[in-house]
Coordinates of C-alpha atoms in Angstrom, one line a residue:
Chain A
M28 CA 49.3 130.4 69.2
P29 CA 48.6 130.8 72.9
L30 CA 46.0 128.3 74.1
K31 CA 43.0 129.5 76.1
W32 CA 40.4 128.0 78.3
Y33 CA 36.9 128.3 77.0
W34 CA 33.5 127.9 78.5
V35 CA 30.7 127.7 76.1
L36 CA 27.4 128.8 77.7
N37 CA 24.1 128.3 76.1
W38 CA 21.0 130.3 76.8
Q39 CA 18.4 128.2 78.6
P40 CA 15.0 129.9 78.3
N41 CA 12.4 129.7 81.1
A42 CA 9.5 127.3 80.6
G43 CA 7.1 128.7 78.1
S44 CA 9.5 131.2 76.5
T45 CA 11.8 130.9 73.5
V46 CA 14.9 132.6 72.3
N47 CA 14.5 135.7 70.3
S48 CA 16.5 138.5 68.9
Q49 CA 15.4 140.9 71.7
I50 CA 17.1 138.6 74.2
L51 CA 20.2 138.5 72.1
N52 CA 20.3 142.3 72.0
E53 CA 19.9 142.5 75.8
V54 CA 22.7 140.0 76.3
T55 CA 24.9 142.0 74.0
Q56 CA 24.1 145.2 75.8
C57 CA 25.0 143.4 79.0
V58 CA 28.5 142.7 77.8
E59 CA 28.9 146.3 76.9
S60 CA 27.6 147.4 80.3
I61 CA 30.5 145.6 82.0
N62 CA 32.9 147.4 79.7
G63 CA 33.4 144.8 77.1
V64 CA 35.1 146.3 74.1
K65 CA 33.7 145.2 70.8
E66 CA 36.4 143.8 68.5
G67 CA 34.6 142.3 65.6
R68 CA 32.6 139.4 64.3
W69 CA 33.0 135.6 64.8
K70 CA 31.5 132.6 63.3
A71 CA 31.7 128.8 63.9
T72 CA 29.8 126.3 61.8
L73 CA 28.5 122.9 63.0
T74 CA 27.5 120.4 60.3
F75 CA 25.4 117.3 60.8
Y76 CA 26.5 114.4 58.5
K77 CA 24.3 111.5 57.5
P78 CA 25.3 108.2 56.1
M79 CA 24.4 107.5 52.5
L80 CA 23.0 104.0 52.6
R81 CA 21.8 101.6 49.9
D82 CA 19.4 100.0 52.4
Q83 CA 17.8 102.4 54.9
A84 CA 16.8 99.4 57.0
L85 CA 20.4 99.1 58.1
S86 CA 20.7 102.7 59.3
A87 CA 21.0 101.6 62.9
E88 CA 24.4 100.2 62.1
F89 CA 25.8 103.6 61.3
P90 CA 26.4 106.6 63.6
R91 CA 23.7 109.3 63.6
D92 CA 25.8 111.7 65.7
F93 CA 28.6 112.5 63.2
L94 CA 29.4 116.2 63.4
G95 CA 31.8 118.5 61.7
I96 CA 32.9 121.8 63.2
S97 CA 34.9 124.7 61.8
L98 CA 36.2 127.2 64.4
P99 CA 37.1 130.8 63.8
E100 CA 40.4 130.6 65.7
Q101 CA 41.6 127.6 63.5
P102 CA 40.7 128.6 59.9
N103 CA 42.9 125.9 58.4
K104 CA 41.5 123.1 60.5
Y105 CA 38.3 121.0 60.7
Y106 CA 37.0 118.9 63.5
F107 CA 35.0 115.7 63.4
I108 CA 33.1 114.3 66.4
L109 CA 31.3 111.1 67.0
R110 CA 29.5 111.7 70.3
G111 CA 28.4 108.1 70.8
H112 CA 31.9 106.8 70.3
K113 CA 33.5 109.7 72.2
I114 CA 35.8 110.4 69.3
V115 CA 37.1 113.9 68.3
L116 CA 39.4 114.3 65.4
E117 CA 41.4 117.4 64.3
A118 CA 42.3 117.5 60.6
D119 CA 43.2 120.0 57.9
S120 CA 40.3 121.7 56.2
S121 CA 41.0 119.5 53.2
I122 CA 39.3 116.6 55.1
Q123 CA 36.0 118.1 54.1
L124 CA 36.9 117.7 50.4
I125 CA 38.0 114.1 51.1
M126 CA 34.6 113.4 52.7
E127 CA 32.9 114.9 49.6
K128 CA 34.9 112.7 47.3
L129 CA 34.1 109.6 49.4
Q130 CA 30.4 110.2 49.2
S131 CA 29.7 107.9 52.1
Y132 CA 28.5 110.7 54.4
K133 CA 26.9 113.9 53.3
S134 CA 26.0 117.2 55.0
R135 CA 22.5 117.0 56.3
V136 CA 22.2 120.4 57.9
A137 CA 24.6 123.1 59.0
L138 CA 24.2 125.5 61.9
N139 CA 26.1 128.8 62.3
F140 CA 27.1 130.1 65.6
E141 CA 27.8 133.8 64.9
G142 CA 27.9 137.2 66.6
F143 CA 30.4 139.7 68.0
Q144 CA 33.4 139.3 70.2
Y145 CA 34.5 141.5 73.0
Q146 CA 37.7 142.1 75.0
L147 CA 37.4 142.4 78.8
G148 CA 40.7 142.5 80.5
D149 CA 42.2 139.0 80.4
F150 CA 38.9 137.6 79.1
Q151 CA 37.6 137.4 75.6
L152 CA 33.9 137.1 75.2
R153 CA 31.9 136.0 72.2
V154 CA 28.1 136.3 72.2
G155 CA 26.2 134.8 69.3
K156 CA 23.1 133.3 67.9
V157 CA 22.6 129.8 66.6
V158 CA 20.9 129.9 63.2
P159 CA 20.6 127.3 60.4
N160 CA 22.8 128.0 57.4
Q161 CA 21.1 130.3 54.9
S162 CA 18.3 131.1 57.4
E163 CA 17.7 133.8 60.0
S164 CA 15.5 131.6 62.2
L165 CA 17.0 131.9 65.7
R166 CA 17.6 128.5 67.4
G167 CA 19.6 129.5 70.4
I168 CA 22.0 131.9 72.0
V169 CA 25.6 131.0 73.0
M170 CA 28.4 132.7 74.7
E171 CA 32.1 131.9 74.8
V172 CA 34.2 133.0 77.8
E173 CA 37.9 132.7 77.0
Y174 CA 40.5 133.2 79.7
L175 CA 43.7 134.1 77.8
P176 CA 46.5 133.7 80.3
I177 CA 46.1 130.0 81.3
S178 CA 45.6 126.8 79.3
S179 CA 45.2 124.5 82.2
I180 CA 41.6 123.6 82.7
E181 CA 42.0 122.9 86.4
K182 CA 44.2 125.9 87.2
S183 CA 41.8 128.4 85.6
R184 CA 38.6 126.8 86.9
Q185 CA 38.2 129.1 89.9
I186 CA 38.7 132.4 88.1
M187 CA 36.5 131.2 85.3
E188 CA 33.7 130.4 87.8
E189 CA 34.2 133.8 89.5
F190 CA 33.8 135.6 86.2
V191 CA 30.8 133.6 85.2
D192 CA 29.2 134.5 88.6
I193 CA 29.8 138.2 87.8
W194 CA 28.3 137.7 84.4
Q195 CA 25.2 135.8 85.6
D196 CA 24.7 138.6 88.1
A197 CA 24.8 141.2 85.4
V198 CA 22.4 139.3 83.2
S199 CA 20.0 138.7 86.0
K200 CA 19.5 142.4 86.6
R201 CA 17.9 142.6 83.2
S202 CA 15.1 140.3 84.2
L203 CA 15.4 138.2 81.0
P204 CA 13.3 135.0 80.8
G205 CA 16.1 132.5 81.1
H206 CA 19.7 132.1 82.1
F207 CA 23.0 130.8 80.8
M208 CA 24.0 127.3 81.5
H209 CA 27.4 125.7 81.3
L210 CA 27.6 122.0 80.8
E211 CA 31.1 120.8 81.0
P212 CA 31.8 117.7 79.0
N213 CA 34.0 115.0 80.4
F214 CA 37.0 115.7 78.2
S215 CA 38.8 112.6 79.4
D216 CA 36.1 110.5 77.8
Y217 CA 37.4 111.9 74.5
G218 CA 41.0 111.2 75.4
L219 CA 41.7 114.9 76.0
A220 CA 44.1 116.1 78.7
D221 CA 44.0 119.0 81.1
H222 CA 45.9 121.2 78.6
Y223 CA 43.2 123.0 76.7
T224 CA 43.1 122.7 72.9
S225 CA 40.7 123.5 70.0
Q226 CA 39.6 119.9 70.2
H227 CA 38.2 120.7 73.7
T228 CA 36.3 123.6 72.1
A229 CA 34.9 121.3 69.4
V230 CA 33.7 118.9 72.1
Q231 CA 32.0 121.7 74.0
Y232 CA 30.2 122.9 70.9
T233 CA 28.9 119.4 70.4
H234 CA 27.6 119.3 73.9
V235 CA 25.9 122.7 73.5
M236 CA 24.3 121.4 70.3
A237 CA 23.1 118.2 72.0
H238 CA 21.6 120.3 74.8
L239 CA 19.8 122.6 72.3
I240 CA 18.4 119.5 70.6
A241 CA 17.4 117.9 73.9
S242 CA 15.6 121.0 75.0
G243 CA 13.8 121.2 71.8
Q244 CA 15.2 124.5 70.7
A245 CA 17.0 123.1 67.6
V246 CA 14.9 120.1 66.9
Q247 CA 13.5 121.2 63.6
A248 CA 16.8 122.4 62.3
A249 CA 18.7 119.2 63.2
R250 CA 16.2 116.6 62.2
N251 CA 15.3 117.8 58.8
Chain B
M3 CA 45.7 116.6 41.8
E4 CA 49.1 115.0 41.3
C5 CA 51.4 113.6 38.5
V6 CA 52.8 110.2 39.1
V7 CA 55.1 107.7 37.6
Q8 CA 56.4 104.4 39.0
G9 CA 59.0 101.8 38.4
I10 CA 60.9 99.0 40.0
I11 CA 64.6 98.5 40.7
E12 CA 66.6 95.6 42.1
T13 CA 67.6 96.2 45.7
Q14 CA 71.3 95.7 44.8
Y15 CA 71.1 98.9 42.7
V16 CA 69.4 101.1 45.2
E17 CA 72.6 102.5 46.6
A18 CA 73.6 103.6 43.1
L19 CA 70.2 105.2 42.6
E20 CA 70.7 107.1 45.8
I21 CA 74.0 108.4 44.6
L22 CA 72.4 109.5 41.3
L23 CA 69.5 111.2 43.1
Q24 CA 71.8 112.9 45.5
G25 CA 73.7 114.4 42.6
L26 CA 70.6 115.4 40.7
C27 CA 68.5 116.8 43.5
G28 CA 71.2 118.5 45.6
V29 CA 69.4 117.7 48.8
H30 CA 69.8 115.1 51.5
R31 CA 67.6 112.1 51.5
E32 CA 65.0 111.7 54.2
R33 CA 64.3 108.3 55.8
L34 CA 60.9 106.8 55.1
R35 CA 58.9 104.4 57.2
V36 CA 55.2 104.7 56.6
H37 CA 52.4 102.4 57.7
E38 CA 49.8 102.6 55.0
I39 CA 46.3 101.4 56.0
C40 CA 43.9 101.1 53.1
L41 CA 40.2 101.2 54.1
K42 CA 37.1 100.4 52.0
S43 CA 33.6 101.3 52.7
G44 CA 31.4 98.5 54.1
P45 CA 28.9 96.8 51.9
N46 CA 25.9 99.1 52.6
L47 CA 27.8 102.4 53.0
G48 CA 27.6 104.9 50.1
F49 CA 25.9 104.4 46.7
V50 CA 29.3 103.7 45.3
A51 CA 32.2 101.9 47.1
S52 CA 34.9 104.2 48.4
E53 CA 38.5 103.9 49.5
V54 CA 40.6 106.0 51.7
R55 CA 44.3 105.5 52.8
L56 CA 45.6 106.4 56.2
L57 CA 49.3 106.9 56.3
C58 CA 51.1 106.8 59.7
D59 CA 54.6 108.2 59.5
L60 CA 56.6 106.0 61.9
E61 CA 59.9 107.9 61.3
Q62 CA 58.8 110.7 63.6
S63 CA 59.4 110.6 67.3
E64 CA 55.6 110.9 67.7
P65 CA 53.8 109.1 64.8
T66 CA 51.8 111.5 62.6
W67 CA 48.8 110.6 60.5
T68 CA 47.7 111.7 57.0
V69 CA 44.4 110.9 55.3
K70 CA 44.8 110.4 51.6
H71 CA 42.2 110.1 48.9
V72 CA 43.4 109.0 45.4
G73 CA 40.8 109.6 42.8
G74 CA 40.3 108.9 39.1
A75 CA 42.9 109.5 36.5
M76 CA 42.5 112.2 33.9
R77 CA 40.8 110.8 30.8
G78 CA 40.7 111.5 27.2
A79 CA 42.9 111.5 24.2
G80 CA 45.2 114.0 25.7
A81 CA 45.7 111.9 28.8
E82 CA 46.6 108.8 26.8
Q83 CA 49.3 110.8 24.9
I84 CA 51.3 111.7 28.0
S85 CA 53.5 109.2 29.8
V86 CA 52.7 110.5 33.2
L87 CA 49.6 109.7 35.1
V88 CA 47.6 112.8 36.2
R89 CA 45.0 112.0 38.9
S90 CA 42.9 113.5 41.6
M91 CA 44.6 113.4 45.0
V92 CA 43.6 115.1 48.3
E93 CA 45.5 114.8 51.6
S94 CA 44.8 116.0 55.1
K95 CA 46.8 115.8 58.3
A96 CA 44.8 114.3 61.1
S97 CA 45.1 113.5 64.8
K98 CA 45.9 110.1 66.0
N99 CA 42.4 108.6 66.4
V100 CA 41.7 108.8 62.7
L101 CA 41.6 105.1 62.3
R102 CA 39.1 104.7 65.1
L103 CA 36.9 107.4 63.4
F104 CA 36.8 105.6 60.0
Y105 CA 36.1 102.3 61.6
A106 CA 33.2 103.8 63.5
L107 CA 31.9 105.4 60.3
G108 CA 31.7 102.0 58.7
Y109 CA 35.0 101.6 56.9
K110 CA 36.8 98.2 56.9
L111 CA 40.4 97.3 56.6
D112 CA 41.2 96.2 53.0
H113 CA 44.9 95.8 53.3
E114 CA 47.9 97.4 55.0
L115 CA 51.5 97.6 54.1
L116 CA 54.7 99.2 55.4
R117 CA 56.9 101.2 53.1
V118 CA 60.5 101.4 54.2
G119 CA 63.1 103.4 52.3
F120 CA 63.9 107.1 51.6
T121 CA 62.6 110.1 49.8
F122 CA 64.1 113.2 48.1
H123 CA 62.1 116.4 48.0
F124 CA 63.4 119.0 45.6
Q125 CA 62.4 121.7 43.1
R126 CA 63.1 121.1 39.4
G127 CA 60.5 122.9 37.3
A128 CA 58.0 121.7 39.9
P129 CA 58.2 120.4 43.5
I130 CA 59.1 116.8 42.9
T131 CA 59.3 113.9 45.4
V132 CA 61.1 110.7 44.6
T133 CA 60.4 107.8 46.9
V134 CA 62.4 104.6 46.9
S135 CA 61.0 101.9 49.2
S136 CA 60.5 98.3 49.8
I137 CA 56.9 97.3 50.2
N138 CA 56.3 95.1 53.2
K139 CA 53.3 93.1 54.4
M140 CA 52.4 92.5 58.0
L141 CA 52.0 88.9 59.2
K142 CA 49.8 90.0 62.0
L143 CA 47.3 92.9 62.1
H144 CA 49.1 96.2 62.4
A145 CA 52.3 94.5 63.4
T146 CA 54.8 96.8 61.7
D147 CA 57.7 95.3 63.6
E148 CA 57.0 92.0 61.9
A149 CA 56.7 93.0 58.3
V150 CA 58.3 91.1 55.5
P151 CA 59.0 92.3 51.9
V152 CA 56.3 91.5 49.4
T153 CA 58.9 91.2 46.7
P154 CA 62.3 90.5 48.2
G155 CA 65.1 91.9 46.2
I156 CA 62.9 94.5 44.4
Q157 CA 62.0 98.0 45.5
M158 CA 59.6 100.5 44.1
V159 CA 60.4 103.9 42.9
E160 CA 57.8 106.6 42.7
V161 CA 58.1 110.1 41.3
T162 CA 55.2 112.5 42.2
A163 CA 54.5 116.2 41.9
P164 CA 51.5 118.2 42.9
A165 CA 49.6 119.8 40.1
T166 CA 46.5 121.8 39.3
S167 CA 44.1 121.8 36.4
E168 CA 45.9 125.0 35.3
N169 CA 49.5 123.8 35.4
Y170 CA 49.5 120.1 35.0
N171 CA 51.1 120.3 31.5
E172 CA 54.1 122.0 33.0
V173 CA 54.3 119.6 35.9
V174 CA 54.1 116.6 33.5
A175 CA 56.9 118.1 31.4
A176 CA 59.0 118.6 34.6
V177 CA 58.5 115.0 35.8
S178 CA 59.1 113.5 32.3
S179 CA 62.3 115.5 31.9
F180 CA 63.6 114.4 35.3
C181 CA 62.8 110.8 34.7
E182 CA 65.1 110.8 31.7
Y183 CA 68.0 111.2 34.0
L184 CA 67.1 108.0 35.7
A185 CA 66.6 106.0 32.5
P186 CA 69.9 104.0 32.7
L187 CA 68.9 102.6 36.1
L188 CA 65.1 102.2 35.8
H189 CA 62.2 102.9 33.6
L190 CA 59.4 104.9 35.0
S191 CA 55.8 104.8 33.7
K192 CA 52.2 105.2 34.6
P193 CA 51.1 103.1 37.6
G194 CA 49.7 99.9 36.3
V195 CA 51.9 99.8 33.2
S196 CA 54.4 97.1 34.0
T197 CA 57.9 97.7 32.6
G198 CA 60.2 95.5 34.6
V199 CA 63.9 96.2 35.3
V200 CA 66.1 97.8 32.6
P201 CA 69.0 95.9 31.1
T202 CA 71.4 98.8 31.6
A203 CA 70.9 98.9 35.3
A204 CA 73.9 96.8 36.2
A205 CA 76.3 98.8 34.1
A206 CA 74.9 102.1 35.2
A207 CA 75.0 101.2 38.8
A208 CA 78.6 100.0 38.5
S209 CA 79.6 103.3 37.0
L210 CA 77.9 105.2 39.7
M211 CA 79.4 103.2 42.5
S212 CA 82.9 103.3 41.1
D213 CA 83.2 107.1 41.1
G214 CA 80.5 108.2 43.4
G215 CA 78.3 109.6 40.6
G216 CA 80.8 111.8 38.9
T217 CA 80.3 110.0 35.6
T218 CA 77.6 111.3 33.4
L219 CA 75.4 108.4 32.5

């Protein structure tokens, strides 16, 4: 499959405001106002895993940032990430069954990133909400910007930044209480090269999640 | 889930076995060189201890990794009646830092070994894989270039086939039927059931080597 360059943007609300479905609707309308053509739904799932320990007093010896991610563009794959160790792993979906059988780590909470995707020239956009699995409680808003022709991160950086400037300008005209942020992870820390892959996407989702937690938007969901 | 039988054969008869397998399977053998790393959960991790195997295929130009979990065998009177082991087994391809990941999760190295030999993959009532290999141990950690045979002069033969809870009876029958063809050279049984080498192996091997497998054993 052709490889693409993603930016995952997450909505950063202004101080004193929170994300809500009205903001999500406004953002969606913004995409359509710049002639984005709606194509269908998308969904990614991020799962927090916790170690099963016989002695909770030793919990500090085990990672608390063990995440699993399923991506819509890779239905037969699953991604594990250990943020503290800067490890990203791509595996077959069956790795989830292996983890279930090992019973050493279990799913603590799962968050869905879901919404609609749009085509806009050489760009594919996905706008979505962040909600806990089996809940409609909105924890965040994310947007994926995918530039289809190029898979080199550095070669496509300028055009990506130009598009995002256009996008931010369009959003700003709606006077919404917040803005989109892009926090680019240091992919080389994870051993990832300039050629973009789904492992890069998994790392970006992890960083978005970390930012949501740090900004308090997903604290309740993640720390249950 | 998979069906499994194992046996041993003296290295001097492996060439004859290969001729026999070539004739039975109708496919070419594939070389095998797999570094198998067996990990166990650390003392505090999990309410029950767990094991996982990481298999690194060294025969490829770029080593590829597989995570393998072998679970419990099917139990009950029905399971005891059949001569093939039916057990839970799940595999997943994984990217190259899978060992780092499991170490970071709290898994420890239990043992490692290097399998060197060949495999035949073919269809005979079920997709069957026959693996003939020497089991080698490493004298230094992960030093696959310095491995020595665990049992010099003896190689392991393993016949496996994937199965489901719906079709395992058919797969068992297919594996059992195929194993009968190998009986003159080696006896195959459930893992853990020791059978030793068969007394007819020398004569059978001589027959195979003398006419390249044309003789019906």
